[in-house]
Coordinates of C-alpha atoms in Angstrom, one line a residue:
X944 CA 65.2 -34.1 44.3
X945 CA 62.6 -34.1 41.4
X946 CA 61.6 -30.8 39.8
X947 CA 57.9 -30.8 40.1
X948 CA 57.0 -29.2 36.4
X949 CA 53.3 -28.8 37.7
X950 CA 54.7 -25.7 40.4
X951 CA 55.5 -24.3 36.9
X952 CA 52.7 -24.9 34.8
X953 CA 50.3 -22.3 35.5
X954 CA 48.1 -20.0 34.1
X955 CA 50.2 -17.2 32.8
X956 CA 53.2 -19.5 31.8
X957 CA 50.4 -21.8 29.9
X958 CA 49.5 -18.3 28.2
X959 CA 53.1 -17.2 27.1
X960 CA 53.8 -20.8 25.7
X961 CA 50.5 -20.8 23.8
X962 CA 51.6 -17.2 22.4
X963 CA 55.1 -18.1 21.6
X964 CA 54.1 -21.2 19.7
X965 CA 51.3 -19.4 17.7
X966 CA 53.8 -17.2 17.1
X967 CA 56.6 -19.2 15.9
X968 CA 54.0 -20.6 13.2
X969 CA 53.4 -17.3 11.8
X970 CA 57.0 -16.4 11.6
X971 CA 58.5 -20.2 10.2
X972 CA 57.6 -18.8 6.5
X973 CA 59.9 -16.0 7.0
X974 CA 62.1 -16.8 9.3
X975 CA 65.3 -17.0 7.0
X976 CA 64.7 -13.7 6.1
X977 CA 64.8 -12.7 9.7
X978 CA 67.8 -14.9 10.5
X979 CA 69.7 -13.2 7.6
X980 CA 68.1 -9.4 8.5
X981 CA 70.0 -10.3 12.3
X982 CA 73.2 -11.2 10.6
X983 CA 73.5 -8.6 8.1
X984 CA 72.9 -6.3 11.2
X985 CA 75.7 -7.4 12.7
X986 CA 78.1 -6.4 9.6
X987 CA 76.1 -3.2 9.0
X988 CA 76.0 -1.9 12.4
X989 CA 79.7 -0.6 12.8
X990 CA 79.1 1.2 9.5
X991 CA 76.2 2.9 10.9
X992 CA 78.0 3.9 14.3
X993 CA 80.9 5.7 12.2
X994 CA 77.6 7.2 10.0
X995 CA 76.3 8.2 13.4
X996 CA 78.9 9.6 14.6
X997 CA 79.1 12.6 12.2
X998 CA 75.5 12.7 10.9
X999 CA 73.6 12.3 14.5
X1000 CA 70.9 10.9 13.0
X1001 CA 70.1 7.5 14.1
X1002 CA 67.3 6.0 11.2
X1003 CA 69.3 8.0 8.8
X1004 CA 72.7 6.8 9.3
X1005 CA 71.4 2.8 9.7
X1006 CA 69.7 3.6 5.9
X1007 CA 72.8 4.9 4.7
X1008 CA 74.5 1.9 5.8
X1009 CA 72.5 -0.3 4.5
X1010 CA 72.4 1.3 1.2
X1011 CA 76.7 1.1 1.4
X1012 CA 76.8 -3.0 2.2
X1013 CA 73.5 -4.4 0.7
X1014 CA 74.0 -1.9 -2.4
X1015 CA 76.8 -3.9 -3.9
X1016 CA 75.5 -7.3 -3.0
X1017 CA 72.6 -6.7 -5.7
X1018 CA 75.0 -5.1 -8.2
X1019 CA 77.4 -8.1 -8.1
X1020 CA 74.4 -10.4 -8.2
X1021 CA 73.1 -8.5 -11.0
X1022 CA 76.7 -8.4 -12.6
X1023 CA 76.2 -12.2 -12.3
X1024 CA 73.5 -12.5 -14.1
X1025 CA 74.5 -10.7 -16.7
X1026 CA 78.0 -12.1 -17.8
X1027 CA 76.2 -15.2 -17.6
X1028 CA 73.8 -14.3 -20.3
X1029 CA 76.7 -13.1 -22.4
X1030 CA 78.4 -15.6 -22.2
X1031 CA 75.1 -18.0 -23.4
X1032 CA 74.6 -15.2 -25.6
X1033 CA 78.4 -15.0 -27.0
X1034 CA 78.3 -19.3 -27.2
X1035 CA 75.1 -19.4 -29.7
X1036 CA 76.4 -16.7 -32.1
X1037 CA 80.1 -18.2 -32.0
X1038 CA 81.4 -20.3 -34.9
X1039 CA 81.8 -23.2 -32.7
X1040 CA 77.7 -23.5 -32.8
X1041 CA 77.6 -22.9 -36.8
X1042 CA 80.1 -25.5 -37.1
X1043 CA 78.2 -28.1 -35.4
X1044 CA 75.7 -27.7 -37.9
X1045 CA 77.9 -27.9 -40.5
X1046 CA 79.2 -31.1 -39.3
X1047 CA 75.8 -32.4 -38.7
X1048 CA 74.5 -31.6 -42.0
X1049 CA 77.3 -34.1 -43.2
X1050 CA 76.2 -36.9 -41.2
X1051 CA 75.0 -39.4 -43.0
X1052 CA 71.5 -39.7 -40.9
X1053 CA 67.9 -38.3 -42.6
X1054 CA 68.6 -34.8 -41.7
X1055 CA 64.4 -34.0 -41.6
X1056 CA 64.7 -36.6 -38.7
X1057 CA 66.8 -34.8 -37.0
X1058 CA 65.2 -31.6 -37.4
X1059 CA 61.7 -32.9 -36.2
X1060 CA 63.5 -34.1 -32.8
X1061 CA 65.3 -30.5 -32.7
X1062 CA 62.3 -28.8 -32.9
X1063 CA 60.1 -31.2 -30.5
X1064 CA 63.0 -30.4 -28.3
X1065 CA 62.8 -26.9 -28.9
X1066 CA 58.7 -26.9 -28.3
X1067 CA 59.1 -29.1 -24.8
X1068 CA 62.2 -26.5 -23.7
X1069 CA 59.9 -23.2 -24.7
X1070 CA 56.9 -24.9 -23.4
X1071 CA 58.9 -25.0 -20.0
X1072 CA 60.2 -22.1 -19.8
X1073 CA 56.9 -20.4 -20.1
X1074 CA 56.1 -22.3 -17.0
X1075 CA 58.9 -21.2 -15.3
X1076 CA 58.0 -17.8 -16.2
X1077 CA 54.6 -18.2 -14.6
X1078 CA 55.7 -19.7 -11.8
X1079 CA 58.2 -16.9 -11.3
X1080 CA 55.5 -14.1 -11.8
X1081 CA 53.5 -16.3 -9.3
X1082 CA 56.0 -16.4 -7.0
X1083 CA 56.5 -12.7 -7.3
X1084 CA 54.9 -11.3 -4.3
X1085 CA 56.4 -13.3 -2.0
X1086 CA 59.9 -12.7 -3.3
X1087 CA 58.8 -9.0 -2.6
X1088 CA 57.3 -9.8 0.9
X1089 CA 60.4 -11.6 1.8
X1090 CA 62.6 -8.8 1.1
X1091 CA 60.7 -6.3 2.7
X1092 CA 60.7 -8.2 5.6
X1093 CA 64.5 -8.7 5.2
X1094 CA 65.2 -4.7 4.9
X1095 CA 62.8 -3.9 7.9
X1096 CA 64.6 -6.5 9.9
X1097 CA 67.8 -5.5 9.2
X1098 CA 67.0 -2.0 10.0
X1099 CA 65.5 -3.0 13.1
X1100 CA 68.2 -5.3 14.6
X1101 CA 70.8 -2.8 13.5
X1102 CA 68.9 -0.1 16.1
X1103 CA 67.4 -2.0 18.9
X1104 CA 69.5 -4.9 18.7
X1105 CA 70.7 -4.4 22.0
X1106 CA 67.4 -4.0 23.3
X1107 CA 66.4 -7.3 21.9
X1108 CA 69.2 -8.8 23.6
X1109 CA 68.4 -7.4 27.2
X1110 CA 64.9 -8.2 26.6
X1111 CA 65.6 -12.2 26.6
X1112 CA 68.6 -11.7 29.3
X1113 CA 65.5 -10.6 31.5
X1114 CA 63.9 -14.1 31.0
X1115 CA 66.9 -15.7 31.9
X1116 CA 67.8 -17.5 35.5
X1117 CA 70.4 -15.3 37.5
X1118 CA 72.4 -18.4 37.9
X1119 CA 72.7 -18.8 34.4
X1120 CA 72.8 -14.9 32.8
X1121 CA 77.0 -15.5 33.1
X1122 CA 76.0 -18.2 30.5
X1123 CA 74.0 -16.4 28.6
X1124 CA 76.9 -13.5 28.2
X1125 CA 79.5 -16.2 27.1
X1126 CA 77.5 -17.3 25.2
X1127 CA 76.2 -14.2 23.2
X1128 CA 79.9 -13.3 23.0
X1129 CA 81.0 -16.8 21.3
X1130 CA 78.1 -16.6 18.8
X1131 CA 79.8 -12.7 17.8
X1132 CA 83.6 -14.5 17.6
X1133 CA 81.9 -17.0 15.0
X1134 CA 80.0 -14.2 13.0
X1135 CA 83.4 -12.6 13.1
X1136 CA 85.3 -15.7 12.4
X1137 CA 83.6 -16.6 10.2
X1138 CA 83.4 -12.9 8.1
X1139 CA 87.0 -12.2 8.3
X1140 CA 87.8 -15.8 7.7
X1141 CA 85.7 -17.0 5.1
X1142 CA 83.7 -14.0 3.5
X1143 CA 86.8 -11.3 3.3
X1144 CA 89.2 -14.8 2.7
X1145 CA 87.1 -15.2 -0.4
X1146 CA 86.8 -11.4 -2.1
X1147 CA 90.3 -11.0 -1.1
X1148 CA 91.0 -14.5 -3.3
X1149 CA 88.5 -13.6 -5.6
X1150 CA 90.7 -10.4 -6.4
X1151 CA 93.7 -12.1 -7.1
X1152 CA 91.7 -13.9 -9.6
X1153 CA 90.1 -11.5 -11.7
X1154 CA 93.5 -9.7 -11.8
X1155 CA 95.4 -12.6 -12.6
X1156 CA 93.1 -13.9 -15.5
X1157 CA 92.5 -10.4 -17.0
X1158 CA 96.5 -9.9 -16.8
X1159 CA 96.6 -13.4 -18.5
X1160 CA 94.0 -12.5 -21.0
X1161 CA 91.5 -14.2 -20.7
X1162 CA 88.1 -12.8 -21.5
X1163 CA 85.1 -12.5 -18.5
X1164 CA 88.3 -12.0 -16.3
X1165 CA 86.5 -10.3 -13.6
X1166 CA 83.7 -12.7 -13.8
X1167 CA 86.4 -15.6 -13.5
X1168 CA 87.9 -14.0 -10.4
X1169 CA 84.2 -13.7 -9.4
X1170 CA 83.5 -17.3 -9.7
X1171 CA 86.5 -18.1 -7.7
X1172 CA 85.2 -16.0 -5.1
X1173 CA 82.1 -17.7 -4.6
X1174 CA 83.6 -21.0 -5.1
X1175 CA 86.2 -20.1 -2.5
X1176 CA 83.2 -19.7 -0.1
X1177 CA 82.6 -23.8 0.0
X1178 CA 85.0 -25.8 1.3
X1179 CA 87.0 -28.6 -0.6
X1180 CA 86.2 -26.4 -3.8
X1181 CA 88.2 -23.7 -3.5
X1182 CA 89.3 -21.8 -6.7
X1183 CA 90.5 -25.4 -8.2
X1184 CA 87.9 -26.0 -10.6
X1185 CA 88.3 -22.4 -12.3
X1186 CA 92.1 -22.7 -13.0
X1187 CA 92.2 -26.6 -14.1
X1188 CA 89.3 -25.5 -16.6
X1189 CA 91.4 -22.6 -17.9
X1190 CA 94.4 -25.2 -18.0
X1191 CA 92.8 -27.5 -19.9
X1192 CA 90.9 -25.0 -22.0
X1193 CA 94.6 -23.8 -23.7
X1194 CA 95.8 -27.0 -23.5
X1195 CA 93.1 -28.2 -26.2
X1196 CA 93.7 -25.0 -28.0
X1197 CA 97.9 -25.8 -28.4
X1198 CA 98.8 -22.5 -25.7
X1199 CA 101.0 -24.1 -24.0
X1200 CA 103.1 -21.2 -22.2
X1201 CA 99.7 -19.6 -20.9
X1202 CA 98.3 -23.5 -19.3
X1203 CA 101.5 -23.7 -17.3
X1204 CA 101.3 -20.2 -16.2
X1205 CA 97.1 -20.1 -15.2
X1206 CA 98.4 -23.3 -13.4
X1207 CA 101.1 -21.8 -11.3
X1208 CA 98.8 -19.0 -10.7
X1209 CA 96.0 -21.3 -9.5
X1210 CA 98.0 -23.0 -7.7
X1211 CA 99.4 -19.6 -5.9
X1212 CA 95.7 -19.3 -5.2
X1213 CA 95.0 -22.1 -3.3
X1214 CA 97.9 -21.8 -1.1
X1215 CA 97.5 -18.8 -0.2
X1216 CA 94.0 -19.4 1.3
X1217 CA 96.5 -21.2 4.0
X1218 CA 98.1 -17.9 4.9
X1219 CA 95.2 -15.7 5.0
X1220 CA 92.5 -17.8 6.3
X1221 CA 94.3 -18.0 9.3
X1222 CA 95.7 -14.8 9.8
X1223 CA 92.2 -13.0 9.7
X1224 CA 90.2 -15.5 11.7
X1225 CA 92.9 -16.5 14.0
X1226 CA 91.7 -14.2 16.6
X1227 CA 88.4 -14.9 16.7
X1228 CA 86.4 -19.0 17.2
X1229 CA 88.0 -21.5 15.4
X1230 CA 85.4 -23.5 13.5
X1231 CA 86.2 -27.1 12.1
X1232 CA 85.7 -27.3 8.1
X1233 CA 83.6 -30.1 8.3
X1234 CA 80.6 -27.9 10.2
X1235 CA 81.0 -25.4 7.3
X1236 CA 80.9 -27.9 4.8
X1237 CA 77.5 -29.6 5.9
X1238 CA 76.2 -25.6 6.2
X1239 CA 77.3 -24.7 2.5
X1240 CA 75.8 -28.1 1.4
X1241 CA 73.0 -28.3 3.7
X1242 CA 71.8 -24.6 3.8
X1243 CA 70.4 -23.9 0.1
X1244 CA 68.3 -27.1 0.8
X1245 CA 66.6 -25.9 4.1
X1246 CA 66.6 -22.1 3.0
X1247 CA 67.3 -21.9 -1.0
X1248 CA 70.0 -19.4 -1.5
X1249 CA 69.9 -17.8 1.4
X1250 CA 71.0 -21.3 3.1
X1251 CA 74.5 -20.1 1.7
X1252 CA 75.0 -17.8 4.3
X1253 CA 72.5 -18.6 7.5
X1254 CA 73.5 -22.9 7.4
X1255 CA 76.7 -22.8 8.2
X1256 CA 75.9 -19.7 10.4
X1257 CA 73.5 -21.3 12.5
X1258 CA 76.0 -25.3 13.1
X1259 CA 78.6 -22.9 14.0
X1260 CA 76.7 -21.1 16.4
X1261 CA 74.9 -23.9 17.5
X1262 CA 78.4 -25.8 18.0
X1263 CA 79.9 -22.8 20.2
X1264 CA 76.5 -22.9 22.6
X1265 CA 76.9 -26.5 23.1
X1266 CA 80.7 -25.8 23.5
X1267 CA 79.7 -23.0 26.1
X1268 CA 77.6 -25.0 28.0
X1269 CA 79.9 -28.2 27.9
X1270 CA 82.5 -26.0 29.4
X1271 CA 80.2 -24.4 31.6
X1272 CA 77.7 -27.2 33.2
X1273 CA 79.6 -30.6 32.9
X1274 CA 83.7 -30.0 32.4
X1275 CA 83.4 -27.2 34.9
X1276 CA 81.4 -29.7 37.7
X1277 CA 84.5 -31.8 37.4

């Protein structure tokens, strides 16, 4: 028997679908920040509870939570930023720069020629970096809007998160709310899976690192064991491209003993991302490498750098609903 979609098209429904898409246009801009606000909730809120339980203060204990997970995000993105301008610093005022001039100056080219394109060069890079700089002062508000918007949603999902939840179970058919609950609880096993299986995979990995390479001596240790971290994140990477760098770093520079060694170590590394990946997410939705993959690579293209985080968020979720209802509506018909 047909569904006649006219029975359901009337004025109030014609209303709420007018609303919702009015709505959804004024929220698109901002909508990664809100995506990221729910899923930072979701880590923050057990904080908060334990806060809770000792302080009694709701708003307070969410903002003291907040303060304890997204307080070290910023200082390791603003540890980031700064090793990475010491380093460019360090590499200008090293020898290795000086001696390039040196050996240019004994070139056997017109040296005023060179020169000239140096500084045309120069002009063209200043000249766009002073746009940049614009741009980014342009660009300023909104980078304040959107985190605003990102703290106040965070804050908000962390206390009525629930609420939120029973508030779209309402809209939902009774003959399909036992959906609707599997399915809310698969999308918590990937958030989980993917936090303990990726995220704490990654700053565990990334730990080993810094030790390793500062116990090896090599200088911006931490930031090494840092970059192995984050590289540890995308799949296929791993922390390869850190220790074959190092390796054939000393190689070039005749240390033989310490290339075998940082390999060995790197290779330590990367197997035991075999041991604990699977240990930590074992428990929770299993989620094929290739839908991470795409979300990593994908992501920062949709979203910028937030993309990091919500892409492969958001094809792992959407793979456990279709799973959910696969299981549900056609292998469970059968």
């Amino acid at each position: 028997m047909g569904v006649d979609i006219k029975s359901y098209m009337n004025p109030p429904v014609l209303l709420v679908i007018f609303l919702i898409v009015i709505s959804l246009m004024f929220i698109f801009p901002v909508l990664n920040m809100i995506l990221l606000g729910a899923i930072l909730a979701y880590l923050i809120r057990p904080v908060a509870n334990k806060i809770q339980s000792k302080l009694k203060f709701s708003s307070i204990s969410i903002l003291l939570a907040m303060v304890a997970v997204l307080v070290p995000l910023i200082l390791l993105i603003a540890y980031i930023s700064y090793e990475i301008s010491s380093v460019i610093t360090s590499f200008l005022a090293s020898n290795y720069y000086l001696d390039l001039n040196q050996f240019i100056s004994q070139l056997p080219v017109d040296i005023n020629s060179i020169n000239s394109s140096i500084n045309s060069s120069a002009s063209e890079i200043g000249k766009y970096l002073l746009q940049y700089a614009v741009n980014f002062l342009s660009k300023f508000l909104n980078i304040s809007l959107d985190l605003f918007i990102l703290v106040c949603s965070v804050f908000y999902f962390v206390r009525d998160g629930d609420k939120c939840l029973n508030f779209v179970r309402d809209f939902v058919p009774d003959d399909s709310k036992d959906f609707f609950d599997n399915t809310v609880e698969s999308v918590k096993d990937v958030l989980r899976s993917i936090f303990y299986g990726h995220f704490l995979t990654s700053v565990i990995i990334g730990i080993f690192g810094a030790i390793g390479y500062s116990l090896l001596g090599y200088p911006y240790g931490i930031f090494l064991g840092v970059l192995t971290g984050i590289l540890q994140l995308i799949p296929v990477f791993g922390p390869w491209p850190i220790y074959w760098a190092l390796f054939f770093m000393d190689i070039f520079a005749g240390n033989y003993p310490r290339a075998i060694v940082v390999l060995l170590f790197g290779f330590f590394l990367s197997t035991i991302d075999m041991y604990i990946r699977p240990a930590l997410s074992s428990h929770y939705a299993e989620i094929h490498p290739l839908i991470l993959l795409i979300g990593f690579l994908s992501g920062p293209l949709v979203y910028g750098i937030v993309g990091f985080i919500v892409g492969p968020l958001i094809l792992g979720i959407t793979y456990t609903v279709l799973d959910n209802y696969r299981k549900e509506y056609l292998l469970g018909d059968e």
